[in-house]
mmCIF file of C-alpha atoms in Angstrom:
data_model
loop_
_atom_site.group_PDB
_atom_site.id
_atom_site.type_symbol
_atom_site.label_atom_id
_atom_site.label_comp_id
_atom_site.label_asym_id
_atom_site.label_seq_id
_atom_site.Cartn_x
_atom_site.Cartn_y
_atom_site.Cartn_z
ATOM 1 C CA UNK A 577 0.000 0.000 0.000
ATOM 2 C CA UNK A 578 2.888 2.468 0.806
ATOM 3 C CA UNK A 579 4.425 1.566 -2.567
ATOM 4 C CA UNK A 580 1.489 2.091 -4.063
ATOM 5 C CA UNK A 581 0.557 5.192 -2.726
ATOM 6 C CA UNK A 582 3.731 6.601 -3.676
ATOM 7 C CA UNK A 583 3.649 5.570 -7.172
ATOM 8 C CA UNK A 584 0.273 7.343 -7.452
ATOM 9 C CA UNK A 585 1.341 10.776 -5.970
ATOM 10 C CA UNK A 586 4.659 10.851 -8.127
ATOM 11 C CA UNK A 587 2.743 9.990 -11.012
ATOM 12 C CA UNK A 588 0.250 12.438 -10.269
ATOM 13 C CA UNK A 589 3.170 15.078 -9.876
ATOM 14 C CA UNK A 590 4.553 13.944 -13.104
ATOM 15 C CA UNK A 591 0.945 14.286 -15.237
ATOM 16 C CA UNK A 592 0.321 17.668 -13.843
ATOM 17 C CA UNK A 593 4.073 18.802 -14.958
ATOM 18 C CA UNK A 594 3.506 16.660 -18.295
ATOM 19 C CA UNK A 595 -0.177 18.541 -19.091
ATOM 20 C CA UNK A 596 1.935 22.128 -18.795
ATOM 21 C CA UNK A 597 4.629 21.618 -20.631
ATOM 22 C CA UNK A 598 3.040 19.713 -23.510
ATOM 23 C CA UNK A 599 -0.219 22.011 -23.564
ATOM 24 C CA UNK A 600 1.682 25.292 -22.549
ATOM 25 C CA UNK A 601 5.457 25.276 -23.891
ATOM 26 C CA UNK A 602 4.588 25.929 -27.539
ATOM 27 C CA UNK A 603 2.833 29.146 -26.437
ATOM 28 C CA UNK A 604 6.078 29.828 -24.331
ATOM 29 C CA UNK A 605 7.616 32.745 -26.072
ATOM 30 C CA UNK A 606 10.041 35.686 -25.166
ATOM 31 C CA UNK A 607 6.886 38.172 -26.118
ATOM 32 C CA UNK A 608 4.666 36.589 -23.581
ATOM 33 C CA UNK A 609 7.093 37.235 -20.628
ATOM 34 C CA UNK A 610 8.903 40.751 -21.965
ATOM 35 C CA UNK A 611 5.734 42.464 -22.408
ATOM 36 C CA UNK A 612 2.309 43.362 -21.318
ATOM 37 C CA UNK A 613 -0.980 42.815 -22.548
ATOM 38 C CA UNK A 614 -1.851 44.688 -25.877
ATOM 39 C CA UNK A 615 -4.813 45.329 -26.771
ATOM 40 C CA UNK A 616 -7.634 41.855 -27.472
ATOM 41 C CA UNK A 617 -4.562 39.476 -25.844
ATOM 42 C CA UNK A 618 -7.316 37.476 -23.909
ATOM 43 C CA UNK A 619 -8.783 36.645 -27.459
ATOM 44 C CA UNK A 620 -5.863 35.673 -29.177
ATOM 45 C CA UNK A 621 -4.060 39.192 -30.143
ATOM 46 C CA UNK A 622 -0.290 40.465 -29.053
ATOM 47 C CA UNK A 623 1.358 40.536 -25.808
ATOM 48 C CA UNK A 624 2.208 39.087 -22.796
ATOM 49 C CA UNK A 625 2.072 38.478 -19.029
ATOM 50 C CA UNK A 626 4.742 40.675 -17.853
ATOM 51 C CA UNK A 627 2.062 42.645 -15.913
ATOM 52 C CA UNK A 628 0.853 39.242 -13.929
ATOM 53 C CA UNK A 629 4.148 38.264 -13.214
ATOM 54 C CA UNK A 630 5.661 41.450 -11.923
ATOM 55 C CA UNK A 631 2.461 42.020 -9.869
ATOM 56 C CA UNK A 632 2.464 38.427 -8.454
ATOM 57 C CA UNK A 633 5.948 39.080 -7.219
ATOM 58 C CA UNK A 634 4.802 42.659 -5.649
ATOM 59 C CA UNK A 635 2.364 40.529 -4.066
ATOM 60 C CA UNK A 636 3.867 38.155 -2.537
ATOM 61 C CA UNK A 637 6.730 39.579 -1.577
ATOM 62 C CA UNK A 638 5.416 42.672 0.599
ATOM 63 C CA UNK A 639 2.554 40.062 1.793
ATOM 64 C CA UNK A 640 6.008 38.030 3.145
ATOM 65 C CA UNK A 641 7.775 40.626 3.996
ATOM 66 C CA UNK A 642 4.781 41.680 6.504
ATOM 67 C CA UNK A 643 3.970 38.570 7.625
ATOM 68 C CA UNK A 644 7.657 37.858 9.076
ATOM 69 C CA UNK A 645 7.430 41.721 10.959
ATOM 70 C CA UNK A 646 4.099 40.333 12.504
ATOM 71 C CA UNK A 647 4.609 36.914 13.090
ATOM 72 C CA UNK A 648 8.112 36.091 14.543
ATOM 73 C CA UNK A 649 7.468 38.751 17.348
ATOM 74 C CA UNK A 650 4.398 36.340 17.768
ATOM 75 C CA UNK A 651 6.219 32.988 17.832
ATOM 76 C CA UNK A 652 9.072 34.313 19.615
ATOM 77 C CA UNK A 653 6.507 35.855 22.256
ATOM 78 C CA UNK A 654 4.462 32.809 22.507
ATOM 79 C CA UNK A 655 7.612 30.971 22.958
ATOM 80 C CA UNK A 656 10.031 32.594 25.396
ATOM 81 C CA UNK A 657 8.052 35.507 26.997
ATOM 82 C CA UNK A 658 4.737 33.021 27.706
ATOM 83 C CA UNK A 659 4.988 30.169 30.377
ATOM 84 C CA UNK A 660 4.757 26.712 28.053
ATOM 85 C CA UNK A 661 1.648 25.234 28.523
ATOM 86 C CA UNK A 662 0.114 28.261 30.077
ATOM 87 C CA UNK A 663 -3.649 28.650 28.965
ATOM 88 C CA UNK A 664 -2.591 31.765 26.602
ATOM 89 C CA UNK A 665 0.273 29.201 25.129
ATOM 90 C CA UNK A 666 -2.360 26.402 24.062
ATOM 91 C CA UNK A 667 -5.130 28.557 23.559
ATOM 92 C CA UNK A 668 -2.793 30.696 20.802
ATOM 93 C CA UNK A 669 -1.266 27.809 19.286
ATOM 94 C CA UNK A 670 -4.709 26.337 18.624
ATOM 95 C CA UNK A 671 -5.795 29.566 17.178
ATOM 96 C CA UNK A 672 -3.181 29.997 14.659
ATOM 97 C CA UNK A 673 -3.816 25.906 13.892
ATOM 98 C CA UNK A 674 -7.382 26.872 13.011
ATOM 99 C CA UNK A 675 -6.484 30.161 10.991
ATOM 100 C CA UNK A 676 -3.806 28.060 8.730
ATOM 101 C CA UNK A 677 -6.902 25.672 7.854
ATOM 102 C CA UNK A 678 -9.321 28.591 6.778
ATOM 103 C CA UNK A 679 -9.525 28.598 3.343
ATOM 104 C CA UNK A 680 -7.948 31.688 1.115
ATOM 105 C CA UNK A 681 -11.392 32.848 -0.082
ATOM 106 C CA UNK A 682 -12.650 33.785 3.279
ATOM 107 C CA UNK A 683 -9.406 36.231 4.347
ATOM 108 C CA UNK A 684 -10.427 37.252 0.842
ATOM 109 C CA UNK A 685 -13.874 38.134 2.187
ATOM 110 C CA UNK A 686 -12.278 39.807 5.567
ATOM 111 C CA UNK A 687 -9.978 42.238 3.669
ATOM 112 C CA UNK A 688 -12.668 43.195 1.520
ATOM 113 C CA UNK A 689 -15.074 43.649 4.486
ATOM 114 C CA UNK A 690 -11.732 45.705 5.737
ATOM 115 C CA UNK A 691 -11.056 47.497 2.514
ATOM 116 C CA UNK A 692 -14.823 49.073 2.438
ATOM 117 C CA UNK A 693 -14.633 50.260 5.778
ATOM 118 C CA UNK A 694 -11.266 51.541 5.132
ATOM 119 C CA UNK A 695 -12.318 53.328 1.631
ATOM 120 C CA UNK A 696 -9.717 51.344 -0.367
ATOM 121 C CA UNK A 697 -10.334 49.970 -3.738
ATOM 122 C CA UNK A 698 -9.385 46.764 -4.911
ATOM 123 C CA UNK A 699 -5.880 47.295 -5.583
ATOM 124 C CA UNK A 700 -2.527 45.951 -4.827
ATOM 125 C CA UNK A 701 -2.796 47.465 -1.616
ATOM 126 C CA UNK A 702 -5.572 45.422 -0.932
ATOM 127 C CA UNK A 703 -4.162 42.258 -2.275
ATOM 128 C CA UNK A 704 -1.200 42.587 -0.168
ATOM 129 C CA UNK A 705 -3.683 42.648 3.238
ATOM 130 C CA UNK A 706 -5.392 39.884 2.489
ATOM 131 C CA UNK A 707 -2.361 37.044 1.373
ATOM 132 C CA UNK A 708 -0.531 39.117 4.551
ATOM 133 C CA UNK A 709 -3.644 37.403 6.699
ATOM 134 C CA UNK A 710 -3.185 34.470 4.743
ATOM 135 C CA UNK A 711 0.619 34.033 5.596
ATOM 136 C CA UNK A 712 0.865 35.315 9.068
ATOM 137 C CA UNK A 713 -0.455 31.778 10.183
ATOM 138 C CA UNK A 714 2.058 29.859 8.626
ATOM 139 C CA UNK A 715 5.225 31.815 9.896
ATOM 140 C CA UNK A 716 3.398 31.673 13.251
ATOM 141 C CA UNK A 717 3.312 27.680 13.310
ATOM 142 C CA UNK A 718 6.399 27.043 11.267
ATOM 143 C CA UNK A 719 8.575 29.033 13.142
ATOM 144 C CA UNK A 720 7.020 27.275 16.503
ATOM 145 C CA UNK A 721 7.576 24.147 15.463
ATOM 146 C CA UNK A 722 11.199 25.016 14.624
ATOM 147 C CA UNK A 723 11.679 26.558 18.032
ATOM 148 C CA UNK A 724 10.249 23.039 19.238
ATOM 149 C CA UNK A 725 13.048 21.230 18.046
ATOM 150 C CA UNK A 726 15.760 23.084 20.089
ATOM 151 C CA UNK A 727 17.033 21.007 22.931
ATOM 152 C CA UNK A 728 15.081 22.286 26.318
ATOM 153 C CA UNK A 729 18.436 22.240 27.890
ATOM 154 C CA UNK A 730 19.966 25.277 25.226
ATOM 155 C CA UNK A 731 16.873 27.337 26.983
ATOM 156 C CA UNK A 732 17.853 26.278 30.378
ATOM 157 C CA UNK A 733 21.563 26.689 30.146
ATOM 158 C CA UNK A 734 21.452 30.205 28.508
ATOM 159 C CA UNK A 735 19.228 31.092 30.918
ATOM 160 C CA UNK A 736 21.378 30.071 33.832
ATOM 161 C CA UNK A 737 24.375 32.188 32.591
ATOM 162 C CA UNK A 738 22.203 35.307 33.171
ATOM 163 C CA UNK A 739 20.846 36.294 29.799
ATOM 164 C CA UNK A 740 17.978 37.838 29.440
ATOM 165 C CA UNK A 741 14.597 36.670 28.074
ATOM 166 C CA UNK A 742 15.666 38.948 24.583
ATOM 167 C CA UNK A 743 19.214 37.067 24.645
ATOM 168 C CA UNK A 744 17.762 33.847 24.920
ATOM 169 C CA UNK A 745 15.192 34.409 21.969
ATOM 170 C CA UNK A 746 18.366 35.689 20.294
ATOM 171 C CA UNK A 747 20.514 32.582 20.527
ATOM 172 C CA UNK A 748 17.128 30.583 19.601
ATOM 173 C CA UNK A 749 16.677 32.334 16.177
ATOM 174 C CA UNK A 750 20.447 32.092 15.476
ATOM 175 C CA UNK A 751 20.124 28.619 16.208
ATOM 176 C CA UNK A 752 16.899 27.757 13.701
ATOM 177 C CA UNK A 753 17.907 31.003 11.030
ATOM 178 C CA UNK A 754 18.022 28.805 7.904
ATOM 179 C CA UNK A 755 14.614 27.114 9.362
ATOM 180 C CA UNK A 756 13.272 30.932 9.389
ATOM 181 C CA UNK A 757 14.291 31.745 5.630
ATOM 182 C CA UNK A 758 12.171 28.122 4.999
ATOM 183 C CA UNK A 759 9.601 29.508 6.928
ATOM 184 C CA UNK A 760 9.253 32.658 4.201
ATOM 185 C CA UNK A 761 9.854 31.122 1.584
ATOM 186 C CA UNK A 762 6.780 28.068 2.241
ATOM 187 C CA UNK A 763 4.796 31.887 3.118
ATOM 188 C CA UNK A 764 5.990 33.632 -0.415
ATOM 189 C CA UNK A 765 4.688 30.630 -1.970
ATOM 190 C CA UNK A 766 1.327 29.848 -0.741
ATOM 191 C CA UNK A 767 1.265 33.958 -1.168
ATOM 192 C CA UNK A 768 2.425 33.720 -4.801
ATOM 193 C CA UNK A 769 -0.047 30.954 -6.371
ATOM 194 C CA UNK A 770 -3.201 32.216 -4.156
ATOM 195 C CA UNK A 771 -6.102 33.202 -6.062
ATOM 196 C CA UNK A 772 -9.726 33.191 -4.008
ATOM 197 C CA UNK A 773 -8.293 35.458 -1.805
ATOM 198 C CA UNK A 774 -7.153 38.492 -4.533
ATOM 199 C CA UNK A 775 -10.233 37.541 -6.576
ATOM 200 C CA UNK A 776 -11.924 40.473 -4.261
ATOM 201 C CA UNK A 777 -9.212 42.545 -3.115
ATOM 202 C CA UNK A 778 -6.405 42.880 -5.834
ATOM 203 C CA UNK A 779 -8.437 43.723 -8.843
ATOM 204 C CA UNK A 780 -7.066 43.110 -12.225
ATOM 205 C CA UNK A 781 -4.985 45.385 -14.677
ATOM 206 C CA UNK A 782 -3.036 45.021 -18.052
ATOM 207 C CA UNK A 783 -0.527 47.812 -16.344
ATOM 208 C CA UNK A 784 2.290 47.282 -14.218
ATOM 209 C CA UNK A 785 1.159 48.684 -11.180
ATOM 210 C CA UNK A 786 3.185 52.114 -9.713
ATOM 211 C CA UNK A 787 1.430 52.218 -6.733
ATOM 212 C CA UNK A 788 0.044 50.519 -3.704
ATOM 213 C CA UNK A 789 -3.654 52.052 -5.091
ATOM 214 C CA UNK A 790 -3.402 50.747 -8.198
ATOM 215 C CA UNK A 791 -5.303 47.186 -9.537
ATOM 216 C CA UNK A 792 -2.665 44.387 -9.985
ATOM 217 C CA UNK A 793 -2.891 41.937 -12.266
ATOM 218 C CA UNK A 794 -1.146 38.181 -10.609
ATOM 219 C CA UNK A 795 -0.266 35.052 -12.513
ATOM 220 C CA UNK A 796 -2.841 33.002 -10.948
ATOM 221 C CA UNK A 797 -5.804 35.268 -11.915
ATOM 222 C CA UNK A 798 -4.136 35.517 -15.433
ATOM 223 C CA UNK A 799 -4.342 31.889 -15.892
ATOM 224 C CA UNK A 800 -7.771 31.964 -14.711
ATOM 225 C CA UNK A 801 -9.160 34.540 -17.065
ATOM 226 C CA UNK A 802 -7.418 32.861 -20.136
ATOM 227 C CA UNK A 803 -8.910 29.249 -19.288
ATOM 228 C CA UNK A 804 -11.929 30.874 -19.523
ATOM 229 C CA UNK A 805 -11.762 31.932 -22.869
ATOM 230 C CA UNK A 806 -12.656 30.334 -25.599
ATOM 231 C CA UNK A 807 -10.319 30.543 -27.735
ATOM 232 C CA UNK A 808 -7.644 27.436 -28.030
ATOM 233 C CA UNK A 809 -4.530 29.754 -28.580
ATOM 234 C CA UNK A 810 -5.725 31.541 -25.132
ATOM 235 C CA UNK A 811 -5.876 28.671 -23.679
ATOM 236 C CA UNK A 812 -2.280 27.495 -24.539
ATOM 237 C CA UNK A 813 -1.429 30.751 -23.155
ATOM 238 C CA UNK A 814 -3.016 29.902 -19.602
ATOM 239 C CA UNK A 815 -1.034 26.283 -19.689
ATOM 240 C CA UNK A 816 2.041 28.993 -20.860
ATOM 241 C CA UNK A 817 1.974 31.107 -17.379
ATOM 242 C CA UNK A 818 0.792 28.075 -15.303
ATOM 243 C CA UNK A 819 4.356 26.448 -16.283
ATOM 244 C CA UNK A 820 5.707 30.363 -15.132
ATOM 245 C CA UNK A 821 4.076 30.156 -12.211
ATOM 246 C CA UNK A 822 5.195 26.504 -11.709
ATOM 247 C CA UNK A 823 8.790 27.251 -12.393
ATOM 248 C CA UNK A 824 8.456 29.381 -9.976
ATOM 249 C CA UNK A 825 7.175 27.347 -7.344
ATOM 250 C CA UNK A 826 9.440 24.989 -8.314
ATOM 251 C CA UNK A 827 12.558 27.316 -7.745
ATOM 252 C CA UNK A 828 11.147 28.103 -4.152
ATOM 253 C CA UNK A 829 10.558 24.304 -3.703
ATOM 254 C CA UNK A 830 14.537 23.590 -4.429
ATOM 255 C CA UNK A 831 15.584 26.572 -1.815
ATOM 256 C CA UNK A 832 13.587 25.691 1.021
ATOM 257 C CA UNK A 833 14.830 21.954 0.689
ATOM 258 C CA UNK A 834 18.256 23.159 1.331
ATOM 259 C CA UNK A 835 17.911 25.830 3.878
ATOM 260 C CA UNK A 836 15.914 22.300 5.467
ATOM 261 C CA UNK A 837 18.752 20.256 4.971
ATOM 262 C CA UNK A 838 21.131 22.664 6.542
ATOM 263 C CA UNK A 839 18.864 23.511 9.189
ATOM 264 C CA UNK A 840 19.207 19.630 9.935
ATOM 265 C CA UNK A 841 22.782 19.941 10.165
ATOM 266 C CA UNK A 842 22.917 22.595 12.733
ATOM 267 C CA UNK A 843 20.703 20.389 14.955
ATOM 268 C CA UNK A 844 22.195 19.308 18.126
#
């Protein structure tokens, strides 16, 4: 059964790669990537998907760069400033558990709800709130469970030397660092290849967006809106940025299993 099993999944990974590249790499072209849309691209006409990919990387890496200001204070707090197994401890831990299982569409919903009261527009301002929310729950648990796998007795002895409850959290995040840089990079992705969520908030635009109150066009809402077409040469174009968008994945795949594999080594 475990053989099995993992013959299915790797041949499941292998079909899904196999549909891109033989539906989208003929439609792979220098054009698509180097320029914008002109005008009539989602029926067939000239351009590209510069836009979408510039704006998914404006996305998702603010959205990171946010959710690592908000959520290692959290972990670290919830860590070495909160007694372990406190109620506050538990009942936090739980809370993040439940927010990384809520599904994109709903923070999608929030933000909006947010945006309205706010006056903002759907723009990449509004985009960046809402994967923000969506990725401040997984830096909160990933970087917990890292912190979990330092020996109890690192705590203890640092502790005993005098250092301070800052010190301490200092040596523990020197001690998991390549675990953090994992952390954000499992964040940029889910942030990078979300599209319920930006449905409502980011808008969509065949610009490359200047500022934060501007629409943004991403790769996954790209894809979305060319699958939808009926045209088969837009459609080869949608299989075209899904293999961008999975190259891209793909590159953050290969550099978070090597900050993993040196985070192993620097286990104790």
């Amino acid at each position: 059964m475990m053989q099995l099993s993992g013959i299915l999944i790797t041949g499941s990974l292998f079909f899904i790669v196999g549909t891109i590249l033989f539906k989208g790499f003929p439609y792979l072209t220098w054009e698509m990537i180097s320029q914008v849309p002109q005008g009539g691209f989602y029926i067939g006409k000239e351009g590209g998907i510069l836009n979408a990919i510039i704006g998914s990387l404006y996305l998702g890496l603010a959205s990171t760069f946010l959710a690592a200001l908000i959520g290692l204070p959290v972990a670290i707090y919830l860590n070495i400033y909160v007694k372990s197994g406190s109620f506050l401890a538990r009942s936090s831990k739980l809370l993040f558990d439940v927010l990384f299982g809520v599904p994109s569409i709903v923070y999608g919903a929030i933000a909006f709800s947010i945006m309205i009261w706010m006056g903002i527009r759907a723009s990449l301002l509004g985009g960046i709130i809402t994967v923000t929310l969506l990725t401040i729950p997984i830096v909160v648990r990933t970087i917990d469970e890292l912190l979990k796998t330092i020996p109890v007795d690192l705590k203890h002895v640092t502790q005993s030397l005098g250092a301070t409850k800052w010190e301490v959290a200092k040596i523990l995040l020197l001690h998991i660092k390549p675990g953090i840089f994992t952390a954000l990079l499992l964040a940029f992705g889910r942030a990078i290849g979300d599209v319920a969520g930006v449905l409502l908030t980011a808008g969509f635009s065949d610009n490359i967006p200047k500022y934060l109150d501007e629409p943004a066009a991403t790769l996954p809402l790209a894809i979305f809106f060319q699958l939808s077409s009926p045209i088969p040469e837009v459609q080869g174009r949608a299989y075209a940025s899904a293999l961008i968008l999975t190259l891209i994945i793909l590159i953050i795949v290969i550099c978070t299993h090597y900050l993993a594999s040196k985070q192993r080594k620097h286990k104790i």
